[in-house]
PDB file of C-alpha atoms in Angstrom:
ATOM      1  CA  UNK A   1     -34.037  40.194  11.039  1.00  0.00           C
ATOM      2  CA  UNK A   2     -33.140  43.638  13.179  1.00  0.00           C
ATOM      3  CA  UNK A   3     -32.624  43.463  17.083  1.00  0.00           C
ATOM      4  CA  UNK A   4     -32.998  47.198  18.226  1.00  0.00           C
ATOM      5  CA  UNK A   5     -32.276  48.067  21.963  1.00  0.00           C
ATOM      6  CA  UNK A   6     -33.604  50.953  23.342  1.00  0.00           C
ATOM      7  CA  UNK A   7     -33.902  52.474  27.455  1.00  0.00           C
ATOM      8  CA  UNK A   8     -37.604  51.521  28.783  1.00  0.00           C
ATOM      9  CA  UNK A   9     -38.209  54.644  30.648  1.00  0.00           C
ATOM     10  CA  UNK A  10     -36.599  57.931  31.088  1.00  0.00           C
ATOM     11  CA  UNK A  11     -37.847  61.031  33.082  1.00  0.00           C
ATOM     12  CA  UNK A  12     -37.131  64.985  32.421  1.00  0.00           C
ATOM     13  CA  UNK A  13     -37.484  68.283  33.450  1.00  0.00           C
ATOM     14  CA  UNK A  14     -39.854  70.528  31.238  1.00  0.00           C
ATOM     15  CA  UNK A  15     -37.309  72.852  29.511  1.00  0.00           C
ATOM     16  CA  UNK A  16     -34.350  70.150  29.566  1.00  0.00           C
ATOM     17  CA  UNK A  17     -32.872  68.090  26.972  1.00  0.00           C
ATOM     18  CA  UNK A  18     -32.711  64.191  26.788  1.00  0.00           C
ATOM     19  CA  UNK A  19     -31.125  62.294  24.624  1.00  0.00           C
ATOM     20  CA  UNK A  20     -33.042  58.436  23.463  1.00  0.00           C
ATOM     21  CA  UNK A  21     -30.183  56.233  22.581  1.00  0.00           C
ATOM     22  CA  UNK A  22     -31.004  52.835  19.862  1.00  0.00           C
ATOM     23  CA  UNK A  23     -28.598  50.196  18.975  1.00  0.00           C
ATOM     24  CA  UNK A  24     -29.510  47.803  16.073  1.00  0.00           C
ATOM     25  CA  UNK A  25     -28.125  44.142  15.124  1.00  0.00           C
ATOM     26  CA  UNK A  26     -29.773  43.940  11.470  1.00  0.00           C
ATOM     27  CA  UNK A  27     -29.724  42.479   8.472  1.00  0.00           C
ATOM     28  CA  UNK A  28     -30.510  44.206   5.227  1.00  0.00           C
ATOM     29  CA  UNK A  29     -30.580  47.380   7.011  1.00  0.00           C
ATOM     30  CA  UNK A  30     -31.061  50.960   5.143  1.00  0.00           C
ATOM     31  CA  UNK A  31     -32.142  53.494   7.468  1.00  0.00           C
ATOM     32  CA  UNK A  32     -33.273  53.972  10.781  1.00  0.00           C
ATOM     33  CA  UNK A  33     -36.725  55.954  11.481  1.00  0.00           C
ATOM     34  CA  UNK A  34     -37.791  57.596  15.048  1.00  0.00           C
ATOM     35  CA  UNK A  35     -41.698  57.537  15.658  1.00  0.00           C
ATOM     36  CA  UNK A  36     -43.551  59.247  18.643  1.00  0.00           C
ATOM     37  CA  UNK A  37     -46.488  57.343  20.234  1.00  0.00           C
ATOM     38  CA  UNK A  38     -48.467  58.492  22.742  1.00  0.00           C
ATOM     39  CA  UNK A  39     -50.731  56.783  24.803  1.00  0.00           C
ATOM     40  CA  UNK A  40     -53.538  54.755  22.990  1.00  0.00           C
ATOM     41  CA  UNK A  41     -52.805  56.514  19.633  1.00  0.00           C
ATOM     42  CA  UNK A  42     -50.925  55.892  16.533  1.00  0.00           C
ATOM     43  CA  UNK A  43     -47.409  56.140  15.971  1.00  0.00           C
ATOM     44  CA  UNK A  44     -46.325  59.876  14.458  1.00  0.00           C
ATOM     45  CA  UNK A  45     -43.098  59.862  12.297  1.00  0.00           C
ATOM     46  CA  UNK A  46     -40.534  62.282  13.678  1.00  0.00           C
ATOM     47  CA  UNK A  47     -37.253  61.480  12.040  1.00  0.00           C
ATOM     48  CA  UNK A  48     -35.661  59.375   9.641  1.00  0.00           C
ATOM     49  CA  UNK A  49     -31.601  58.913   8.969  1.00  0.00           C
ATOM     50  CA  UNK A  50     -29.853  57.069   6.473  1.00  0.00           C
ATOM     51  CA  UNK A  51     -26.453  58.478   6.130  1.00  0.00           C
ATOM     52  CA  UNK A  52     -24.404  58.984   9.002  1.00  0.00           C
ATOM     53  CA  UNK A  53     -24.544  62.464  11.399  1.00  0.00           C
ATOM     54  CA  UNK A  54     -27.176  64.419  12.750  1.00  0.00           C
ATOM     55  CA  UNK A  55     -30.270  65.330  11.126  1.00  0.00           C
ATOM     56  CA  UNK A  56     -31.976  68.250  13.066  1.00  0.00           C
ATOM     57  CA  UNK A  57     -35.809  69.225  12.782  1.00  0.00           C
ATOM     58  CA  UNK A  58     -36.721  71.823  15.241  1.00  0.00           C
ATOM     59  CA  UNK A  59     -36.913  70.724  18.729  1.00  0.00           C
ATOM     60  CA  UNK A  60     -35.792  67.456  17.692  1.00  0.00           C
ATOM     61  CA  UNK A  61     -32.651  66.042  15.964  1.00  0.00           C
ATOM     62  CA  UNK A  62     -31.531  62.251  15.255  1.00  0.00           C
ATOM     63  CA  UNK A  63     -28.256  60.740  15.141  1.00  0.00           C
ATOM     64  CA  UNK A  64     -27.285  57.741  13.243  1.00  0.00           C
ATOM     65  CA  UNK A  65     -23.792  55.509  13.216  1.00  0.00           C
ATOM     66  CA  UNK A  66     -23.971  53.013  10.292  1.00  0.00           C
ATOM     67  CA  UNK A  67     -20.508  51.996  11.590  1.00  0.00           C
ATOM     68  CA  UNK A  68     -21.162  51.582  15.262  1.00  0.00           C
ATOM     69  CA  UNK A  69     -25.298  50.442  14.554  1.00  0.00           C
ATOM     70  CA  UNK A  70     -26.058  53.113  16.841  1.00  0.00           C
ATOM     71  CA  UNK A  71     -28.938  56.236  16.661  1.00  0.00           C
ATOM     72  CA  UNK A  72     -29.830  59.128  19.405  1.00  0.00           C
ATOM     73  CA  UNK A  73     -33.030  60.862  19.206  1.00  0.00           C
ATOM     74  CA  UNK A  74     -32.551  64.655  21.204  1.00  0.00           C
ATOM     75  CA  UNK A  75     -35.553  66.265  22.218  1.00  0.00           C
ATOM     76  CA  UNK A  76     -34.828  70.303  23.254  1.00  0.00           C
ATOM     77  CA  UNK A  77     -36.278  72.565  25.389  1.00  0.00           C
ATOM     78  CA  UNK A  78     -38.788  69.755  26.660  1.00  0.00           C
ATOM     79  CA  UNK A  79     -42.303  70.387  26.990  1.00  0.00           C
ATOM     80  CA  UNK A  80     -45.151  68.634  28.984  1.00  0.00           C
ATOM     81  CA  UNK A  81     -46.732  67.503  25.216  1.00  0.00           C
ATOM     82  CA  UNK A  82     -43.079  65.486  24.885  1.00  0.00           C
ATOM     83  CA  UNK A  83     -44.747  62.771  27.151  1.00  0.00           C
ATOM     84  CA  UNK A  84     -44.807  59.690  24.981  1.00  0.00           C
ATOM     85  CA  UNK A  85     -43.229  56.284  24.051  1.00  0.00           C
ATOM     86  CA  UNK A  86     -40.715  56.790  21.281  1.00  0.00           C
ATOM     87  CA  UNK A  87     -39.481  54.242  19.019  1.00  0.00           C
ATOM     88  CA  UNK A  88     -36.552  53.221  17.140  1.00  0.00           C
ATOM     89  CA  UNK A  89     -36.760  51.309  14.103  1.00  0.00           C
ATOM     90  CA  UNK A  90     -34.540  49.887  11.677  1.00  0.00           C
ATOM     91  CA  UNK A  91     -36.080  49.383   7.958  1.00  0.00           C
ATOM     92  CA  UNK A  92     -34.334  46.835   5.260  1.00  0.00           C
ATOM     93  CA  UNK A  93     -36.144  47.890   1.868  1.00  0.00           C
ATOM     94  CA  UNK A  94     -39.810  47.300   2.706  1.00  0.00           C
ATOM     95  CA  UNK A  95     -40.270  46.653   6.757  1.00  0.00           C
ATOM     96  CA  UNK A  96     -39.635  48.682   9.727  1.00  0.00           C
ATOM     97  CA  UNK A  97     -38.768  46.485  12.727  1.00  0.00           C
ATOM     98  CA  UNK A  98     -39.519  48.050  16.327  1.00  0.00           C
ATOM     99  CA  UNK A  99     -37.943  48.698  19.248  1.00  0.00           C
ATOM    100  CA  UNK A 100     -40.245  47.985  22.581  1.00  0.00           C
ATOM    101  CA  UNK A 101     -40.141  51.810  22.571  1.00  0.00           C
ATOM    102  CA  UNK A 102     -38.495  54.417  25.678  1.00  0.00           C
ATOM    103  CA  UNK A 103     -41.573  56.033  27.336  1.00  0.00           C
ATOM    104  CA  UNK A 104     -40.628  59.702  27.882  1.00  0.00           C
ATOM    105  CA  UNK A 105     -41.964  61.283  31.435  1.00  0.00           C
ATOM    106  CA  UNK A 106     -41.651  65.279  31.350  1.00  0.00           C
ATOM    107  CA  UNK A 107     -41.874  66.650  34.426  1.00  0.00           C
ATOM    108  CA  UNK A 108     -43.283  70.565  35.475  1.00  0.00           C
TER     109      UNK A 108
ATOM    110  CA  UNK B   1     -59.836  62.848   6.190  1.00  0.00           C
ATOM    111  CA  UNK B   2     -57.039  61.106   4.127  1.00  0.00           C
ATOM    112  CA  UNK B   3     -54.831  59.232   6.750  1.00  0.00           C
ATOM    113  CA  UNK B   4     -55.118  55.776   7.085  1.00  0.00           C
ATOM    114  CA  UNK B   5     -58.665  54.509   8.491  1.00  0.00           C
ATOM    115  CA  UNK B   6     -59.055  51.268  10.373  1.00  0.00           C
ATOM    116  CA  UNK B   7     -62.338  50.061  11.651  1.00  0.00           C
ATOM    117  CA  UNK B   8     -63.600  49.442  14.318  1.00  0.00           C
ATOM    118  CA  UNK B   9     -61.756  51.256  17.225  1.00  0.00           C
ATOM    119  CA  UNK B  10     -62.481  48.873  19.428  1.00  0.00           C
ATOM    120  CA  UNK B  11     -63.407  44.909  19.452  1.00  0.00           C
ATOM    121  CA  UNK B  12     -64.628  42.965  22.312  1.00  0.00           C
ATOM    122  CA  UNK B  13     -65.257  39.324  21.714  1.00  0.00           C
ATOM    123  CA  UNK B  14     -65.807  35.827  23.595  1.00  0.00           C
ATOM    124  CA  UNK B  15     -62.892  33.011  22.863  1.00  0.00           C
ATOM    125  CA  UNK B  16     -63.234  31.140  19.813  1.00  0.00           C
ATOM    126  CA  UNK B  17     -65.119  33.614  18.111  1.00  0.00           C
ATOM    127  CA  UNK B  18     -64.032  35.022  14.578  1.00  0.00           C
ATOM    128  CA  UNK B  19     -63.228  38.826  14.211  1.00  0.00           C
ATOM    129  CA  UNK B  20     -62.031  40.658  11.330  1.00  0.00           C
ATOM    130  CA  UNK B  21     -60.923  44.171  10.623  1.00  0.00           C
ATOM    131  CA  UNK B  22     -60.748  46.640   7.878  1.00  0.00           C
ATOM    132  CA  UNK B  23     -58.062  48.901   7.180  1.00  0.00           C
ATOM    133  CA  UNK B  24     -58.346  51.863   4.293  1.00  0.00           C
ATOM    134  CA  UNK B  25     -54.656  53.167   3.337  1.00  0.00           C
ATOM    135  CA  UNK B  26     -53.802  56.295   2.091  1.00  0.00           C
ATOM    136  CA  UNK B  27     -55.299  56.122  -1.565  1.00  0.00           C
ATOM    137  CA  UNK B  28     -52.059  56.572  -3.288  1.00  0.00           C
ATOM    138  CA  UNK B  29     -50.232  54.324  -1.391  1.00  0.00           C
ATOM    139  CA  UNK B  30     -49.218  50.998  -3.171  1.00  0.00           C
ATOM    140  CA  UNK B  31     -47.833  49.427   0.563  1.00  0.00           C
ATOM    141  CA  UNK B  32     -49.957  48.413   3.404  1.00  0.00           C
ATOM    142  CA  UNK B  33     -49.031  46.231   6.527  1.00  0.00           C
ATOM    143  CA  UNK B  34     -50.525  45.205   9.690  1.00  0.00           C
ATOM    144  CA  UNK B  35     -48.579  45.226  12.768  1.00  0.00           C
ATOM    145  CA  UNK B  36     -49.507  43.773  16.517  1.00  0.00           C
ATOM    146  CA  UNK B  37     -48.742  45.855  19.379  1.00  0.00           C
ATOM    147  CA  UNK B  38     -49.025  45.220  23.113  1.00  0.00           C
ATOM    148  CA  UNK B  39     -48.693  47.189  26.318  1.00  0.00           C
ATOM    149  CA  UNK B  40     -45.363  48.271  26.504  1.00  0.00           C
ATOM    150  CA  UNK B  41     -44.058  46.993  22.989  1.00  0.00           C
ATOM    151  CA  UNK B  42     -43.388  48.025  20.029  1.00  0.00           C
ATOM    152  CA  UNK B  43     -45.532  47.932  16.811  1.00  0.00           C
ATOM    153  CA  UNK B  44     -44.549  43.935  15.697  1.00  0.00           C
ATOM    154  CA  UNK B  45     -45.062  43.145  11.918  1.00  0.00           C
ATOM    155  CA  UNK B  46     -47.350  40.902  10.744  1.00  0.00           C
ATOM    156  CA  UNK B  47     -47.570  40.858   7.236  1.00  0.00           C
ATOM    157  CA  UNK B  48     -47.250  43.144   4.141  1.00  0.00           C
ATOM    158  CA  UNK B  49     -49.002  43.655   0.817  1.00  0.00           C
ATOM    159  CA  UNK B  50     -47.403  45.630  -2.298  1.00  0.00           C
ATOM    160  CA  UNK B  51     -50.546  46.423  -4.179  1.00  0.00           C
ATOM    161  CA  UNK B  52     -52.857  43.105  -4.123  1.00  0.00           C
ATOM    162  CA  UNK B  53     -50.053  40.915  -3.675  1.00  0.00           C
ATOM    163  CA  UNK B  54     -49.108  39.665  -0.299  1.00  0.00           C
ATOM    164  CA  UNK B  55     -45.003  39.214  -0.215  1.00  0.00           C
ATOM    165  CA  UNK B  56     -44.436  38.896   3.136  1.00  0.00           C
ATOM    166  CA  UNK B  57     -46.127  37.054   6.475  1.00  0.00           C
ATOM    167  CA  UNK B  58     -44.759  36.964   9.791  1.00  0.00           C
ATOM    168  CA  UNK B  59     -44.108  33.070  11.199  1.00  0.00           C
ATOM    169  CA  UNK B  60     -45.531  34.857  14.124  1.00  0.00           C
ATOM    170  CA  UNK B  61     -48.401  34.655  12.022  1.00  0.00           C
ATOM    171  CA  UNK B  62     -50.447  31.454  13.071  1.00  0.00           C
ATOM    172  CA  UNK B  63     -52.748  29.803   9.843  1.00  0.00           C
ATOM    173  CA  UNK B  64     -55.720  31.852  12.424  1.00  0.00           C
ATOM    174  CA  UNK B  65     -54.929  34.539  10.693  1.00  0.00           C
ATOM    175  CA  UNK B  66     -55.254  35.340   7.087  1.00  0.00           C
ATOM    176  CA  UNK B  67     -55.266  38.808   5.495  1.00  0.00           C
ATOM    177  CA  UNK B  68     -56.306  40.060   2.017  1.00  0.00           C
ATOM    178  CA  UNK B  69     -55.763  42.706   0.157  1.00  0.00           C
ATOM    179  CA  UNK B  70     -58.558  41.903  -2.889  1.00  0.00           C
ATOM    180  CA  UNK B  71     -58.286  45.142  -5.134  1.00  0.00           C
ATOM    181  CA  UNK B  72     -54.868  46.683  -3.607  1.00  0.00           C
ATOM    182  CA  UNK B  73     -56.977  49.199  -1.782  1.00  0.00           C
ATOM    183  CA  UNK B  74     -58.507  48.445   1.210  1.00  0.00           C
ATOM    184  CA  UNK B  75     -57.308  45.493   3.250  1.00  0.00           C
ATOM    185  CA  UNK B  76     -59.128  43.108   6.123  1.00  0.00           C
ATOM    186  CA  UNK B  77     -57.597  40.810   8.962  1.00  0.00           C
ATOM    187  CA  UNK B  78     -59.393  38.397   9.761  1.00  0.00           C
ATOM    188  CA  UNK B  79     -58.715  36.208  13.161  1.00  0.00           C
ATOM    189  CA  UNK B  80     -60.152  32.323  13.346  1.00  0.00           C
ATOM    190  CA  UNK B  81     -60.880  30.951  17.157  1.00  0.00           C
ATOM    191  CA  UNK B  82     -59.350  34.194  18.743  1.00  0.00           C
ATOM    192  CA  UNK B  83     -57.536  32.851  21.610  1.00  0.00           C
ATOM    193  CA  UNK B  84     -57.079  35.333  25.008  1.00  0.00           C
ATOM    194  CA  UNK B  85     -53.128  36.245  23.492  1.00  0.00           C
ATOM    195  CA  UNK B  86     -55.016  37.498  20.679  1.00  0.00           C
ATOM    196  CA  UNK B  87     -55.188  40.631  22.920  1.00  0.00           C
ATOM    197  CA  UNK B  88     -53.685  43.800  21.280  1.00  0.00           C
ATOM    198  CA  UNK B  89     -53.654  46.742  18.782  1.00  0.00           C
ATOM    199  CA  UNK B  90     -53.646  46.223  15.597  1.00  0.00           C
ATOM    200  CA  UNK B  91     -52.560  48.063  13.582  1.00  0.00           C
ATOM    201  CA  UNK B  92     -52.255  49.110   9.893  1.00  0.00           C
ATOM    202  CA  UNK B  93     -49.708  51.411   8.328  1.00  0.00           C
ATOM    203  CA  UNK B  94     -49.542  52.583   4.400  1.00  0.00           C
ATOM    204  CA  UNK B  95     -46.641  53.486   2.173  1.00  0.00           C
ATOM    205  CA  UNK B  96     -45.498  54.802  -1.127  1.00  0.00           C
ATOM    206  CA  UNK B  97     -42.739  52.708  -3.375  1.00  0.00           C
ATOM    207  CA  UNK B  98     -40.107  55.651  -3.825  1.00  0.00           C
ATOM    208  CA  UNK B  99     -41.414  58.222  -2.130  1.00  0.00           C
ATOM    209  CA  UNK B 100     -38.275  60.204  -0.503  1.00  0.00           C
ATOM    210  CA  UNK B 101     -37.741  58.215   3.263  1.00  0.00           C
ATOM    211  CA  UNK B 102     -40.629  56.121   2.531  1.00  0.00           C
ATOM    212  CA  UNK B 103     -41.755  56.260   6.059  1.00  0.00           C
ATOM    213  CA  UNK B 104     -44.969  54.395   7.455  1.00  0.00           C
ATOM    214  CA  UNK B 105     -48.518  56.683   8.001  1.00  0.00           C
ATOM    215  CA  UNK B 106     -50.336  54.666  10.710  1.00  0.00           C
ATOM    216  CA  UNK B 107     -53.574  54.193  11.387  1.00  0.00           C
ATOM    217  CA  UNK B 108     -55.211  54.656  14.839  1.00  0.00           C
ATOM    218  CA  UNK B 109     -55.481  50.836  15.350  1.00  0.00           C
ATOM    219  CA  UNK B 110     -58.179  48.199  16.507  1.00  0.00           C
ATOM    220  CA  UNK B 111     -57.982  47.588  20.163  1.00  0.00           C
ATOM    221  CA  UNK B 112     -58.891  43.996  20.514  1.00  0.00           C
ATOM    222  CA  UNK B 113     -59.908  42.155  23.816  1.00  0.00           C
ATOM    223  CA  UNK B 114     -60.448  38.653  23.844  1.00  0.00           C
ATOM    224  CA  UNK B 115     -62.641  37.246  27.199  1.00  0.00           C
TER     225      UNK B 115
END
């Protein structure tokens, strides 16, 4: 099985930076995926890593450790749409297994 | 639309009663799952079907529950005697065997409330 740990809440300033840190216990493991959720909708896919370093997609960029089973999501120049849960989650060949998700507050 | 389609949005029903939902994947996808997902959690697998077959079920999953996948297309879950922990979203995601990342397409989920 995977045990991911992610922060539970974490509030911003619209036009800041923040930066969602993961750790992962797994077994099997071969990447590590970042969705966005927000409220009462499904969850969007944002990033995906499977070799170590940064992977950077506009506003957003994702970090991943194989070594250290660690994984940062950065979210840039923040905007009140960047309101959502976001969640970590470690996949083995088939299954992604979740994080309980860090719910992102921007603030105007 | 060619996401991933669950129906219905929503499901209110008494204890005890039997419920089942539909899920329609993305048509080329050969994976589908289900995952349960309460307030404040994280999507939490259920069970997963590679075409028709079923290879994988959750011991989270009680006998209650029982999911099919008849034609590897569309799937159903059905719930036996929902009990009030029933509660939750479920929902379904579809993927494609080898596609680059593989990552999950979700549906919007079935909101179910058990009285």
């Amino acid at each position: 099985g995977q045990n991911i740990d992610q922060p539970t809440e974490m509030t911003a300033t619209e036009g800041a930076i923040v930066q969602i840190n993961c750790t992962y216990q797994t077994s099997g493991f071969n990447g590590l995926f970042w969705y966005q959720q927000h409220a009462g909708e499904a969850p969007t896919f944002l990033s995906y890593n499977v070799l170590d370093g940064l992977e950077e997609k506009g506003r957003f960029s994702s970090f991943l450790s194989r070594s250290k089973g660690y994984s940062y999501l950065l979210l840039k120049e923040l905007q009140m749409k960047d309101s959502a849960s976001y969640l970590c989650a470690g996949t083995n060949d088939y299954k992604l297994s979740f994080g309980a998700g860090t719910t992102v507050t921007v603030r105007a | 639309d060619t996401g991933v389609s669950q129906d219905p949005r929503h499901k209110i029903t008494k204890r005890g009663q039997n419920v089942t939902f539909r899920c329609d994947p993305i048509s080329e996808h050969n994976r589908l799952y289900w995952y349960r997902q309460t307030l404040g959690q994280g999507p939490e697998f259920l069970t997963y079907f590679q075409n028709e077959a079923q290879l994988e079920k959750s011991r989270l999953l009680s006998d209650r529950f029982s999911a099919e996948r008849p034609k590897g297309s569309f799937s159903t879950l059905e719930i036996q005697r929902t009990e009030q922990g029933d509660s939750a979203m479920y929902l379904c995601a579809s993927s494609l065997t080898g596609a680059t990342n593989e990552k999950l397409f979700f549906g919007s989920g079935t909101q179910l409330s058990v009285l």
